[in-house]
Amino acid sequence: MLAIFNLTAKAFKPAANIQAKHFYVFRQHEERTVGKVIVVQKYGGSSVANTDKILSVAKRVKKAAENAKVVVVVSAMGDTTDDLLTMAKALCKYPNGREMDKLLATGEQASSALLTMALHELGQPAISLTGGQAGIITENKPGNARIQSVDPQHIKEELNGGNVVVIAGFQGITDNVTWADITTLGRGGSDTTAVALAAALSADKCEIYTDVDGVFTADPRLVPAARKLSSISYEEMLEMADLGASVMHSRAVELAEIHGVNITVAHSVREVPGTMITREDQNMEVKNSVRGIAHDTDVAKITVTSVPDQPGIAYKIFHALAKNGISVDVIVQNISLEGVVDLSFTVNLSDLARAQAVLAPVIKEIGARNITSSSNLAKVSIVGTAISSRPGYADKMFGALADAGINIASITTSEIRITCLIDKANVQKAVQALHAAFELEKA
Ligand code: ASP
Ligand code: MG
């Protein structure tokens, strides 16, 4: 394999075992790609949901190709991935990971081939590539494989030959000597494909086209006054994404941060400026450093009652959860009474049953009384760079919730967010109250 870029390193460095001959081949290509800028565009499932939509994407891509070398990454059409999953589960209770990956990867292969045909019909030279053909090598972890390296050679050759290169998102292949298995990158993984390719190609632009206009100060469905942000930092975006603003795959944002890829998120049809996700927000020093209000209703609270107040107990509980891939948040331990404490934390609602199963033997082992849970809670958060280093934000947040008559069950903070656990029924009221209190409707 030629010129391999290691995507886990801070900067791109060719792998040590590449021979001099291969360097030479690669450098020639570097020279030949000078000229037009390279643009990576990604279109999500809703933007290619039917042939009419694929045709409008093709027109947009053709226009971009007038002034740039264009690489397009596509998701599967509409709900294709969900439909394939449903069929698999109808036939087999626990589908084999390898077969599942092979199945799910077909969705993106279909959309990439169809978009390429539409481009041909418009007179635009184009070729589609699978993830493997595009040089994307992943670890062998079915359903949630991480990208290990990208060899962009093949893409560069096609770009230099005048083609728009349309790549099936969300997939790669394993680095297997006998044969390569198809892998998928986890739900929503086409964003990650786009960012990885933008990094490997040193693309001038990475544009994520979707069905929203960009990243907003709050969910516009809850807050009509929500405003589109012109830019947001990687860290802020990660917090917003983790807290339910599902504009982009978190792994893609992390990858973009590591490699310094600037991302623009914009609407796939409306030609309005989107939101730039970048290293740091140019407006960081303005007086309102709260950038947005995030909320998450996919929350369950677990309380382990009467836990002995001894060293190593918290470790046993959280280690068991971590070992099973269950992430926890908003951890609260109450004051020790007669040598026992109650320990509460939140997990994703979808992980609740599994968390309870994992904890049952641990509870016995440590001699705690029992586990209780509640699923009628939600998180609301204020997000913004340097929140923790400036006084007054927590104060204002709790005041706004109090004025709205909303009770806070528990609180956590990080460098750039403050999160309150509240009743699910109060989410909209809380998000609106916070949006108004921090005057986020004003630019
Ligand atoms: N089609 C895949 C999914 O629905 C990947 C993606 O859309 O990014 O999760
Ligand atoms: Mg999708």
XYZ file of C-alpha atoms and ligand atoms in Angstrom:
453
model
C 0.000 0.000 0.000
C 1.241 3.485 -0.831
C 1.468 6.575 1.325
C -0.537 5.596 4.348
C -1.751 8.288 6.669
C -2.231 7.350 10.232
C -5.456 8.964 11.352
C -4.821 8.571 15.001
C -1.678 10.705 14.999
C -1.787 14.467 15.547
C -0.251 15.202 12.180
C -0.121 13.110 9.061
C 3.078 11.166 8.864
C 3.692 8.497 6.262
C 4.020 5.088 7.925
C 7.635 4.218 8.598
C 7.720 1.138 6.410
C 6.931 2.897 3.152
C 9.770 2.513 0.694
C 11.432 5.417 -1.083
C 9.953 4.365 -4.414
C 6.495 4.838 -3.033
C 7.299 8.270 -1.700
C 8.288 9.248 -5.187
C 4.992 8.058 -6.658
C 3.127 9.959 -4.022
C 5.032 13.212 -4.511
C 4.304 13.203 -8.207
C 0.635 13.080 -7.374
C 1.015 15.908 -4.912
C 2.353 18.051 -7.704
C -0.358 17.064 -10.104
C -3.124 17.947 -7.683
C -1.952 21.552 -7.523
C -4.475 23.773 -9.240
C -8.110 23.513 -8.355
C -9.034 23.348 -4.685
C -10.268 20.060 -3.265
C -13.720 20.052 -1.714
C -15.286 17.172 0.215
C -19.083 17.328 0.326
C -21.181 14.948 2.392
C -24.899 14.443 1.838
C -26.946 12.775 4.554
C -29.654 10.154 4.127
C -32.553 12.615 4.031
C -30.812 14.598 1.264
C -30.650 11.545 -1.010
C -33.911 9.921 0.132
C -35.370 9.528 -3.403
C -34.349 9.931 -7.041
C -35.639 13.536 -7.235
C -33.448 14.460 -4.283
C -30.481 12.594 -5.756
C -30.932 14.615 -8.944
C -30.874 17.918 -7.053
C -27.748 16.812 -5.206
C -26.184 15.898 -8.567
C -26.907 19.405 -9.871
C -25.329 20.958 -6.815
C -22.266 18.720 -7.104
C -21.898 19.513 -10.820
C -21.929 23.229 -10.011
C -19.256 22.784 -7.351
C -17.150 20.805 -9.832
C -16.865 23.861 -12.107
C -14.296 25.369 -9.748
C -13.045 22.499 -7.630
C -12.070 18.887 -7.492
C -15.043 17.398 -5.736
C -15.202 14.322 -3.536
C -18.738 13.439 -2.484
C -19.569 11.192 0.462
C -23.114 9.874 0.662
C -25.238 8.202 3.320
C -27.780 5.530 2.479
C -31.094 6.755 1.040
C -33.593 7.851 3.703
C -34.328 5.094 6.214
C -32.486 2.390 4.268
C -30.130 1.491 7.111
C -33.026 1.115 9.579
C -34.957 -0.974 7.058
C -32.001 -3.299 6.516
C -31.573 -3.673 10.277
C -35.251 -4.532 10.671
C -35.011 -7.223 8.000
C -31.925 -8.727 9.601
C -33.606 -8.883 12.998
C -36.713 -10.462 11.462
C -34.584 -13.367 10.299
C -32.077 -13.737 13.091
C -32.193 -12.811 16.767
C -28.478 -12.090 17.082
C -27.143 -11.382 13.585
C -23.468 -12.059 13.049
C -21.435 -8.831 12.978
C -19.620 -9.574 9.751
C -22.844 -10.337 7.887
C -24.535 -7.291 9.378
C -21.749 -5.014 8.155
C -21.922 -6.544 4.719
C -25.663 -5.919 4.651
C -25.641 -2.361 6.002
C -22.817 -1.271 3.717
C -25.046 -1.939 0.687
C -27.154 1.132 1.510
C -24.315 3.542 0.812
C -23.198 1.577 -2.228
C -26.633 2.026 -3.769
C -26.804 5.770 -3.121
C -23.249 6.368 -4.380
C -23.872 4.477 -7.621
C -27.201 6.234 -8.200
C -25.724 9.681 -7.602
C -22.912 8.862 -10.020
C -25.423 7.820 -12.691
C -27.296 11.094 -12.180
C -24.032 13.004 -12.640
C -23.339 11.086 -15.863
C -26.771 12.032 -17.140
C -25.929 15.691 -16.481
C -22.736 15.295 -18.491
C -20.468 15.378 -15.438
C -17.668 12.782 -15.455
C -17.849 10.868 -12.179
C -17.033 7.530 -10.615
C -18.281 5.855 -7.455
C -16.006 4.025 -5.026
C -16.746 1.804 -2.069
C -15.027 2.686 1.205
C -12.407 0.023 0.537
C -11.747 1.287 -2.997
C -11.344 4.759 -1.515
C -8.498 3.408 0.639
C -10.278 3.420 4.002
C -8.833 0.751 6.293
C -10.524 0.097 9.628
C -10.009 -2.065 12.662
C -11.849 -5.380 12.610
C -14.723 -4.383 14.854
C -18.075 -5.114 13.259
C -20.697 -2.414 13.545
C -18.482 0.183 15.143
C -15.077 0.034 13.458
C -12.655 2.919 13.803
C -10.704 4.132 10.802
C -7.045 3.182 11.079
C -5.661 4.673 7.900
C -6.643 6.239 4.622
C -4.669 5.814 1.431
C -6.075 8.559 -0.796
C -4.064 7.547 -3.872
C -6.939 6.079 -5.840
C -9.164 9.089 -5.146
C -6.420 11.469 -6.263
C -5.945 9.580 -9.508
C -9.642 9.820 -10.273
C -9.771 13.517 -9.359
C -6.783 14.205 -11.577
C -8.497 12.320 -14.390
C -11.327 14.870 -14.180
C -13.849 12.772 -12.278
C -16.066 13.750 -9.413
C -15.438 10.908 -6.965
C -18.535 9.675 -5.136
C -17.732 7.577 -2.094
C -19.980 5.267 -0.116
C -19.900 6.669 3.422
C -19.984 4.756 6.725
C -17.757 1.895 5.553
C -14.238 0.650 5.150
C -12.399 -2.643 4.888
C -10.168 -4.549 7.250
C -6.466 -4.900 6.610
C -6.712 -8.653 6.163
C -4.021 -10.392 4.107
C -6.224 -13.100 2.618
C -9.331 -11.047 2.000
C -10.638 -7.789 3.298
C -13.905 -7.772 5.172
C -16.330 -4.886 4.804
C -16.821 -2.963 8.044
C -19.133 -0.146 9.084
C -18.228 2.809 11.272
C -21.237 2.982 13.603
C -24.564 4.739 13.056
C -24.180 8.166 11.500
C -20.660 7.232 10.397
C -20.739 8.904 6.982
C -19.780 12.175 8.673
C -16.648 10.438 9.902
C -15.875 9.190 6.391
C -16.109 12.752 5.073
C -13.825 14.224 7.728
C -11.269 11.405 7.394
C -11.108 11.916 3.637
C -10.865 15.691 3.992
C -7.918 15.171 6.360
C -6.179 12.571 4.174
C -6.604 14.687 1.038
C -5.691 17.945 2.831
C -8.934 19.212 1.340
C -9.567 22.940 1.272
C -13.167 22.490 2.384
C -15.277 19.894 4.152
C -18.979 20.568 3.757
C -21.632 18.513 5.533
C -25.021 18.918 3.850
C -28.060 17.926 5.829
C -31.720 18.775 6.401
C -31.108 21.643 8.839
C -29.588 25.064 8.191
C -26.751 24.597 10.682
C -26.152 24.507 14.411
C -28.644 26.509 16.462
C -28.552 28.131 19.900
C -31.258 25.602 20.899
C -33.539 23.117 19.164
C -35.711 25.384 16.938
C -38.630 22.996 17.444
C -38.618 23.894 21.152
C -37.500 27.506 20.919
C -38.860 29.485 17.982
C -36.394 32.300 18.749
C -33.387 29.994 18.374
C -30.683 31.487 16.176
C -28.305 29.836 13.770
C -24.692 30.180 14.887
C -22.217 31.289 12.236
C -19.459 29.355 13.985
C -18.904 27.060 16.929
C -15.785 25.460 18.378
C -15.121 21.721 18.205
C -15.466 21.402 21.985
C -18.755 23.252 22.090
C -20.062 21.186 19.195
C -19.099 17.966 20.967
C -20.996 19.001 24.064
C -24.018 20.016 22.009
C -23.889 16.724 20.079
C -23.505 14.584 23.188
C -26.439 16.374 24.709
C -28.800 15.547 21.916
C -28.244 18.156 19.186
C -27.769 15.400 16.630
C -26.499 17.558 13.781
C -23.252 15.645 13.416
C -21.635 12.403 14.480
C -19.426 13.095 17.535
C -16.596 10.950 16.245
C -16.428 13.091 13.112
C -16.097 16.246 15.203
C -13.333 14.649 17.292
C -11.480 13.607 14.161
C -11.850 17.099 12.701
C -10.417 18.596 15.873
C -7.407 16.272 15.867
C -6.593 17.053 12.241
C -7.696 20.689 12.172
C -10.354 20.135 9.513
C -12.766 23.064 9.329
C -16.291 21.793 8.751
C -19.240 23.687 7.369
C -22.678 22.304 8.212
C -25.379 23.612 5.880
C -28.724 22.786 4.304
C -28.509 20.483 1.287
C -31.083 22.407 -0.760
C -31.469 25.931 0.617
C -28.490 28.006 -0.416
C -27.960 29.822 2.878
C -24.710 30.028 4.839
C -24.397 27.278 7.424
C -22.358 26.946 10.618
C -18.590 26.606 10.618
C -17.155 24.147 13.155
C -13.615 25.210 13.774
C -10.766 25.431 16.238
C -12.052 28.285 18.276
C -14.787 30.707 17.955
C -13.720 34.138 16.778
C -16.286 35.685 19.094
C -14.949 33.977 22.169
C -14.269 37.186 24.032
C -17.750 38.624 23.678
C -19.557 39.031 26.961
C -22.032 36.200 26.565
C -19.942 33.077 26.435
C -22.976 30.797 26.602
C -23.373 29.648 23.007
C -26.293 27.304 23.234
C -28.817 25.392 25.301
C -28.709 21.646 24.787
C -31.169 19.096 26.041
C -31.331 15.337 26.124
C -34.378 13.254 26.928
C -32.615 9.914 26.412
C -31.838 9.772 30.116
C -32.393 7.340 32.961
C -31.293 7.827 36.549
C -30.077 4.876 38.576
C -29.715 4.994 42.347
C -27.818 2.339 44.254
C -29.078 2.573 47.839
C -27.262 1.930 51.106
C -23.828 1.433 49.627
C -21.144 0.815 52.294
C -19.040 3.975 52.575
C -15.671 2.310 51.937
C -12.759 2.695 49.537
C -13.107 0.869 46.185
C -16.887 0.658 46.136
C -17.456 3.345 43.489
C -14.724 1.718 41.451
C -16.520 -1.654 41.502
C -19.787 -0.104 40.341
C -18.396 2.105 37.589
C -15.823 -0.410 36.432
C -18.549 -2.973 35.805
C -20.484 -0.421 33.746
C -17.432 0.760 31.806
C -16.401 -2.817 31.023
C -19.781 -3.271 29.390
C -19.495 -0.084 27.357
C -22.115 1.831 29.344
C -21.260 5.500 29.858
C -22.416 7.316 32.942
C -22.928 10.980 33.697
C -24.258 13.236 36.489
C -22.862 11.198 39.367
C -24.083 12.224 42.812
C -23.272 10.650 46.158
C -25.151 11.814 49.219
C -23.702 12.350 52.660
C -22.766 9.232 54.590
C -25.302 8.243 57.239
C -24.444 5.382 59.578
C -21.697 4.189 57.255
C -23.815 3.954 54.091
C -24.458 6.291 51.167
C -26.813 6.440 48.193
C -25.069 6.720 44.840
C -26.973 8.115 41.839
C -25.948 8.567 38.232
C -27.487 8.771 34.790
C -27.118 6.478 31.785
C -28.683 6.593 28.339
C -32.270 5.359 28.559
C -31.414 2.772 25.932
C -28.725 1.356 28.280
C -30.945 1.186 31.385
C -31.956 -2.489 31.228
C -28.400 -3.586 30.499
C -27.010 -1.408 33.298
C -29.417 -2.983 35.774
C -28.404 -6.461 34.651
C -24.699 -5.631 34.899
C -25.115 -4.137 38.380
C -27.242 -6.871 39.947
C -24.297 -9.130 40.912
C -22.160 -6.126 41.920
C -24.838 -4.939 44.364
C -24.785 -8.353 46.045
C -21.003 -8.398 46.149
C -20.629 -4.985 47.782
C -23.576 -5.431 50.108
C -25.667 -2.491 48.927
C -29.408 -2.639 49.544
C -30.911 -2.334 46.032
C -31.143 -0.392 42.767
C -33.927 1.993 41.896
C -34.353 3.791 38.606
C -36.313 6.579 37.046
C -36.825 7.314 33.389
C -38.899 10.466 33.517
C -35.904 12.778 33.674
C -34.048 14.893 31.134
C -30.865 16.938 30.976
C -30.722 20.606 30.087
C -27.374 22.317 29.722
C -25.813 25.628 28.989
C -22.795 25.195 26.720
C -19.993 27.613 26.023
C -16.227 27.978 26.083
C -14.808 28.876 29.485
C -18.117 28.742 31.353
C -16.449 27.188 34.366
C -13.825 29.915 34.644
C -16.309 32.768 34.835
C -18.544 33.373 37.789
C -22.243 34.012 37.448
C -23.328 31.410 34.907
C -24.446 28.764 37.359
C -26.186 31.439 39.383
C -28.084 32.715 36.359
C -28.980 29.213 35.216
C -30.407 28.104 38.565
C -32.222 31.435 38.929
C -33.884 31.066 35.518
C -35.011 27.523 36.319
C -36.293 28.602 39.731
C -38.265 31.481 38.199
C -39.831 28.983 35.796
C -40.811 26.811 38.789
C -38.572 23.940 37.698
C -36.998 21.683 40.286
C -33.402 20.534 39.782
C -32.759 16.880 40.677
C -28.980 17.061 40.300
C -26.235 19.102 38.687
C -22.914 18.472 36.924
C -20.408 20.798 35.396
C -17.519 20.537 32.986
C -15.095 23.122 31.644
C -17.634 24.208 29.072
C -21.059 23.204 30.315
C -23.401 23.127 33.285
C -26.031 20.401 33.209
C -29.149 20.093 35.341
C -31.284 17.019 35.632
C -34.963 17.948 35.592
C -38.376 16.355 34.991
C -38.826 15.325 31.374
C -42.166 17.131 31.295
C -40.382 20.443 31.915
C -37.842 20.276 29.098
C -39.393 22.750 26.717
C -40.149 25.252 29.481
C -36.570 24.932 30.774
C -34.900 25.328 27.386
C -37.027 28.382 26.623
C -36.358 29.939 30.027
C -32.594 29.455 29.680
C -32.525 30.689 26.096
C -34.261 33.876 27.231
C -32.177 34.307 30.397
C -28.917 34.183 28.436
C -30.412 36.363 25.675
C -29.397 33.908 23.001
C -31.916 35.308 20.537
C -29.578 38.310 20.201
C -26.464 37.931 18.064
N -26.517 5.105 6.850
C -25.845 5.075 8.105
C -26.823 5.341 9.224
O -27.983 5.603 8.966
C -24.687 6.014 8.160
C -25.025 7.477 8.015
O -26.148 7.830 7.661
O -24.155 8.296 8.231
O -26.459 5.291 10.354
Mg -28.585 7.525 7.762
